[in-house]
XYZ file of C-alpha atoms in Angstrom:
426
model
C 178.871 70.304 23.411
C 179.066 73.646 25.199
C 177.828 74.433 28.684
C 174.964 76.331 27.077
C 173.808 73.235 25.261
C 173.938 71.133 28.447
C 171.970 73.627 30.498
C 168.388 72.458 30.984
C 165.614 74.819 29.994
C 164.117 77.012 32.666
C 160.933 75.490 34.097
C 157.657 77.194 33.205
C 155.797 78.988 35.932
C 153.149 76.803 37.561
C 150.306 77.835 39.827
C 150.845 77.196 43.506
C 149.489 74.000 44.941
C 146.348 74.295 47.060
C 147.066 74.458 50.740
C 143.745 73.004 51.968
C 142.726 69.339 51.981
C 142.221 67.853 48.511
C 138.628 66.879 47.596
C 138.525 63.458 45.920
C 137.020 63.301 42.450
C 133.629 61.591 42.272
C 133.890 58.087 40.840
C 132.906 57.773 37.199
C 129.579 55.958 36.774
C 129.324 52.926 34.549
C 126.599 52.857 31.864
C 124.661 50.382 34.020
C 124.826 52.759 36.999
C 123.725 55.663 34.782
C 120.769 53.596 33.589
C 119.742 52.815 37.157
C 120.010 56.521 38.028
C 117.825 57.515 35.067
C 115.180 54.937 36.012
C 115.162 56.186 39.598
C 114.726 59.778 38.394
C 111.717 58.801 36.254
C 110.151 56.989 39.187
C 110.813 59.890 41.575
C 109.393 62.438 39.110
C 106.051 60.589 38.863
C 103.379 62.338 40.964
C 102.229 60.241 43.886
C 98.568 60.525 42.881
C 99.058 59.325 39.300
C 97.183 56.143 38.467
C 99.939 54.079 36.934
C 97.514 51.351 35.899
C 95.996 53.674 33.277
C 99.430 54.308 31.791
C 100.184 50.586 31.694
C 96.898 49.928 29.893
C 97.653 52.622 27.339
C 101.170 51.243 26.797
C 99.767 47.732 26.307
C 97.223 49.074 23.813
C 99.858 50.902 21.779
C 102.155 47.872 21.844
C 99.326 45.610 20.695
C 98.429 47.904 17.799
C 102.045 48.172 16.644
C 102.737 44.442 16.849
C 99.404 43.637 15.255
C 100.093 45.835 12.235
C 103.628 44.546 11.867
C 102.395 40.952 11.903
C 99.414 41.245 9.551
C 100.515 44.019 7.144
C 102.584 42.406 4.407
C 104.236 44.097 1.437
C 104.782 41.725 -1.498
C 107.291 42.326 -4.280
C 105.707 41.203 -7.552
C 107.460 39.975 -10.669
C 107.200 43.359 -12.336
C 108.933 45.092 -9.447
C 105.699 46.483 -7.990
C 104.858 46.443 -4.291
C 101.366 45.352 -3.274
C 99.785 44.750 0.112
C 99.021 41.370 1.622
C 97.996 39.771 4.900
C 98.472 36.294 6.378
C 94.871 36.425 7.638
C 93.563 35.961 4.103
C 95.222 32.558 3.697
C 95.206 31.379 7.309
C 91.785 31.995 8.923
C 92.930 30.005 11.948
C 94.917 33.071 12.994
C 91.711 34.980 13.821
C 92.066 34.418 17.610
C 95.438 36.181 17.455
C 93.589 39.363 16.515
C 91.782 39.209 19.864
C 95.126 40.004 21.506
C 96.501 42.376 18.888
C 93.471 44.642 18.374
C 93.271 46.548 21.684
C 91.928 49.858 20.347
C 88.997 49.770 22.770
C 91.467 49.867 25.666
C 93.142 52.919 24.165
C 89.809 54.730 23.829
C 88.867 53.647 27.365
C 92.000 55.277 28.787
C 91.595 58.238 26.431
C 88.072 58.871 27.712
C 89.301 58.760 31.305
C 92.174 61.132 30.614
C 90.021 63.617 28.683
C 87.302 63.605 31.341
C 89.800 64.278 34.110
C 91.458 67.002 32.057
C 88.096 68.633 31.348
C 87.157 68.501 35.041
C 90.447 70.191 35.911
C 89.792 72.875 33.282
C 86.345 73.554 34.737
C 87.855 73.876 38.201
C 90.381 76.421 36.918
C 87.719 78.371 35.039
C 89.252 77.560 31.645
C 86.873 78.028 28.735
C 85.905 75.001 26.671
C 87.388 76.482 23.494
C 90.721 77.058 25.178
C 90.751 73.560 26.631
C 89.802 72.000 23.298
C 92.421 73.981 21.404
C 95.122 72.800 23.794
C 93.983 69.179 23.598
C 93.759 69.112 19.820
C 97.108 70.850 19.396
C 98.832 67.844 20.952
C 97.350 65.736 18.128
C 97.618 68.163 15.227
C 101.302 69.029 15.622
C 102.658 65.492 15.233
C 99.988 64.631 12.651
C 100.904 67.666 10.538
C 104.603 66.788 10.591
C 103.734 63.225 9.640
C 101.397 64.195 6.788
C 103.840 66.737 5.329
C 106.718 64.275 5.440
C 104.771 61.604 3.591
C 103.476 64.242 1.188
C 107.074 64.939 0.194
C 107.701 61.205 -0.159
C 104.666 60.920 -2.432
C 105.914 63.811 -4.568
C 109.338 62.223 -4.865
C 107.859 58.876 -5.892
C 105.683 60.517 -8.551
C 108.584 62.526 -9.974
C 110.727 59.390 -10.027
C 108.110 57.597 -12.143
C 107.306 54.941 -9.527
C 104.561 52.516 -10.486
C 101.053 53.450 -9.391
C 100.588 50.151 -7.544
C 103.672 50.764 -5.424
C 102.688 54.344 -4.579
C 99.164 53.258 -3.627
C 100.478 50.478 -1.367
C 102.960 52.717 0.428
C 100.560 55.624 0.865
C 97.705 53.412 2.082
C 99.806 51.686 4.726
C 101.581 54.869 5.801
C 98.516 57.110 6.100
C 96.218 54.466 7.631
C 96.924 55.594 11.248
C 95.415 59.018 10.517
C 91.835 57.709 10.644
C 92.375 56.960 14.313
C 93.441 60.513 15.104
C 90.441 61.908 13.258
C 88.005 59.828 15.325
C 89.918 60.542 18.520
C 89.806 64.296 17.877
C 86.046 64.127 17.306
C 85.536 62.293 20.602
C 87.714 64.797 22.459
C 85.483 67.577 21.113
C 82.451 65.699 22.483
C 83.986 65.354 25.977
C 81.578 67.819 27.702
C 78.613 65.745 26.506
C 80.381 62.525 27.473
C 81.176 64.030 30.878
C 77.486 64.719 31.540
C 75.919 61.526 30.154
C 78.666 58.931 29.864
C 76.760 55.727 30.637
C 73.567 56.746 28.812
C 75.546 57.871 25.794
C 77.414 54.557 25.682
C 74.123 52.643 25.576
C 72.789 54.928 22.840
C 75.963 54.452 20.785
C 75.647 50.656 21.080
C 72.092 50.855 19.765
C 73.159 53.072 16.851
C 75.864 50.606 15.793
C 73.440 47.666 16.030
C 70.766 49.518 14.021
C 73.202 50.512 11.263
C 74.543 46.962 11.071
C 70.955 45.732 10.766
C 70.177 48.137 7.923
C 73.314 47.017 6.099
C 72.314 43.346 6.390
C 68.708 44.045 5.423
C 69.753 46.044 2.348
C 73.148 44.594 1.381
C 73.192 46.177 -2.074
C 72.063 49.622 -0.965
C 74.506 52.477 -1.236
C 72.743 54.506 1.425
C 73.069 51.683 3.957
C 76.823 51.494 3.329
C 77.108 55.260 3.627
C 75.195 55.336 6.909
C 77.459 52.646 8.360
C 80.302 55.161 8.285
C 78.635 56.668 11.356
C 79.796 53.555 13.183
C 83.339 54.926 13.143
C 82.641 57.563 15.816
C 79.727 55.670 17.394
C 81.630 52.419 17.852
C 84.635 54.003 19.564
C 82.401 56.347 21.544
C 81.364 53.356 23.663
C 84.735 52.663 25.347
C 85.441 56.410 25.425
C 82.259 56.912 27.493
C 83.248 54.041 29.775
C 86.517 55.866 30.392
C 84.579 58.952 31.474
C 82.518 56.794 33.828
C 85.771 55.430 35.238
C 87.059 58.973 35.762
C 83.868 59.872 37.663
C 84.451 57.057 40.154
C 82.534 54.324 38.401
C 83.620 50.684 38.317
C 84.752 50.869 41.922
C 83.284 47.401 42.418
C 84.620 44.433 40.516
C 81.161 43.191 39.614
C 80.684 46.051 37.133
C 83.861 45.103 35.294
C 82.923 41.420 35.441
C 79.540 42.259 33.906
C 81.269 44.069 31.024
C 83.644 41.171 30.462
C 81.014 38.441 30.535
C 78.302 40.426 28.773
C 80.570 41.639 25.992
C 82.223 38.251 25.563
C 78.896 36.426 25.479
C 77.444 38.828 22.929
C 80.545 38.489 20.769
C 80.349 34.692 20.804
C 76.659 34.777 19.838
C 77.277 37.223 17.006
C 80.094 35.087 15.575
C 78.282 31.751 15.916
C 74.735 32.779 14.974
C 74.989 36.306 13.611
C 77.355 35.675 10.717
C 80.034 38.103 11.905
C 83.688 37.203 11.196
C 85.837 35.975 14.084
C 88.745 38.257 13.166
C 88.668 41.634 14.874
C 90.566 43.266 11.991
C 89.865 43.381 8.284
C 90.659 40.260 6.279
C 91.422 40.493 2.530
C 88.579 38.994 0.530
C 86.103 39.042 3.420
C 82.655 40.475 2.694
C 82.475 42.124 6.121
C 85.140 43.756 8.287
C 84.653 44.126 12.021
C 86.948 47.134 12.116
C 86.265 49.376 9.139
C 83.817 50.592 10.290
C 83.295 48.940 13.690
C 80.462 46.446 13.839
C 78.326 45.519 16.812
C 80.650 42.503 17.181
C 83.626 44.873 17.517
C 81.694 46.921 20.079
C 80.905 43.754 22.053
C 84.553 42.804 21.882
C 85.450 46.286 23.138
C 83.097 45.906 26.102
C 84.798 42.635 27.027
C 88.225 44.262 26.641
C 87.184 47.186 28.829
C 85.947 44.819 31.517
C 89.197 42.842 31.447
C 91.246 46.044 31.581
C 89.326 47.332 34.593
C 89.779 44.011 36.390
C 93.535 44.165 35.793
C 94.007 47.620 37.315
C 95.255 46.458 40.713
C 97.821 43.883 39.510
C 99.089 46.227 36.804
C 99.491 49.025 39.328
C 101.431 46.730 41.648
C 103.675 45.550 38.815
C 105.027 49.066 38.182
C 105.064 50.405 41.754
C 108.171 49.853 43.849
C 107.915 49.352 47.622
C 107.982 52.500 49.755
C 111.419 54.076 49.990
C 113.494 53.426 53.080
C 115.598 55.898 55.010
C 118.639 54.965 52.899
C 118.405 56.389 49.375
C 118.294 53.747 46.653
C 121.134 53.484 44.160
C 119.747 50.526 42.233
C 116.326 50.469 40.592
C 113.942 47.597 41.190
C 112.362 45.565 38.334
C 109.092 47.407 38.971
C 110.841 50.743 38.489
C 112.462 49.548 35.257
C 109.065 48.452 33.989
C 107.507 51.773 34.987
C 110.267 53.708 33.196
C 109.528 51.799 29.979
C 105.786 52.436 30.377
C 106.330 56.141 31.088
C 108.609 56.659 28.091
C 106.187 54.886 25.765
C 103.280 56.982 27.039
C 105.216 60.188 26.473
C 105.559 59.264 22.788
C 102.288 57.376 22.291
C 100.947 59.464 19.384
C 104.341 59.577 17.673
C 104.713 55.800 17.947
C 101.214 55.267 16.592
C 101.777 57.558 13.620
C 105.209 56.303 12.581
C 105.160 52.560 13.301
C 103.967 51.622 9.812
C 106.581 53.984 8.360
C 109.261 52.041 10.249
C 108.107 48.827 8.588
C 107.888 50.439 5.145
C 111.296 52.104 5.525
C 112.909 48.764 6.308
C 111.089 47.134 3.398
C 112.081 49.747 0.811
C 115.689 50.246 1.940
C 116.333 46.503 1.951
C 115.270 46.368 -1.708
C 118.442 48.287 -2.503
C 120.487 45.264 -1.396
C 119.234 43.351 -4.409
C 117.686 40.437 -2.511
C 114.145 39.333 -1.726
C 113.937 38.719 2.004
C 111.437 36.243 3.468
C 108.915 37.920 5.747
C 109.637 41.282 4.173
C 109.015 41.026 0.421
C 107.492 37.563 0.024
C 103.831 36.563 0.007
C 102.377 36.096 3.521
C 100.718 32.778 2.720
C 102.741 30.371 4.843
C 103.808 29.735 8.411
C 107.384 30.412 7.318
C 106.422 33.992 6.497
C 105.180 34.534 10.045
C 108.377 33.100 11.517
C 110.488 35.312 9.282
C 108.343 38.359 10.034
C 108.874 37.850 13.774
C 112.599 38.052 13.074
C 112.155 41.436 11.400
C 110.219 42.966 14.283
C 113.382 43.970 16.253
C 114.621 45.767 13.119
C 111.309 47.597 12.779
C 111.571 48.580 16.456
C 115.045 50.074 16.016
C 113.904 52.089 12.995
C 110.856 53.245 14.951
C 113.065 54.469 17.798
C 115.067 56.526 15.295
C 111.920 57.987 13.734
C 110.367 58.619 17.142
C 113.451 60.474 18.320
C 113.443 62.631 15.207
C 109.717 63.469 15.204
C 108.714 63.400 18.857
C 106.456 66.306 19.772
C 108.012 67.738 22.920
C 105.122 70.149 23.549
C 102.709 67.219 23.612
C 105.095 65.323 25.876
C 105.031 68.139 28.435
C 101.236 68.349 28.237
C 100.886 64.606 28.802
C 102.603 64.719 32.188
C 99.549 66.362 33.750
C 96.840 64.449 31.921
C 96.343 61.360 34.080
């Protein structure tokens, strides 16, 4: 080798080293630390005057509806390859008491009435016109509902073009679109908020009487088409009752426990009498093959059940509020979230996506059911007939899968404008 070959290459120019003291890099946070930080941010961002109990009640109502539908809405694969609906309630009437826990719609309308009344009061204080207020409120429902309806419209078109059997299309469309009835009733009640704001308690009593009268006409004339048609008025009238109670709550009512106790005992007693002596079914949801459904449209038994639910919800306000409220902060900033703050973060996130979750939860179940058919197997609790206890056990095993699919759908279709509007609605 020559001297040239042994000579090392000239070093590249480097920037001068800093002359001041070096600042240490911040330590990298673990995923667990990042989760604690996110929970603390959610808790800190919650306004001090927000009634967290109302949010917990709404989260419990949404969770009950989702779990209830996932447990009682079966999709059965028939020998011809068709999908038809089924329910374990038709073969196991002893499950009726379970529906008392998994049909909490009255609680949702109770909280919805409170939220709408408070929002309307705030609009009046700002001088906002009713039309403007109503347009803003309905937009938070129509945007996610429109995206949902258009998506399933495309699915329907694809199924028709693919030559899918009519029975399968009917089953999928019925289960998928069933949540839309709720939004229609809810939108109608929101539009009636000024009237509810002025005469909440009196309007609730009047609505109870309307439901009872229409039920009576149906029983007196069981074969009359006009009686069946009139009973459709029970859809808004039945859910108007808890909605009005929510407005009374917003106006400062139910400050004393005895009012809530009266609702609980009165509603529960009336429900028991109607089931034992009035001939009403014990199940609070529709049962295949039953001559009468308590839910579609609501009967006076469902209204009584809603009164009892509202009373129980109002009695639980204080313990629920305590469960999601951390102790007052100390002088030293927290770095680890408490269990109450974790629970509140879950409640807050669910409330921010409440309408999206309600719209898409049946789609999550149907998506899992249809995709799994491509694996070439019939899975218990997913494609089999819901006529045994084994089906219920298997279905409980599928619920975590439904939840994961729902998270994916919720992330894709969440209405961020409605999320921002919700933050100021309690």
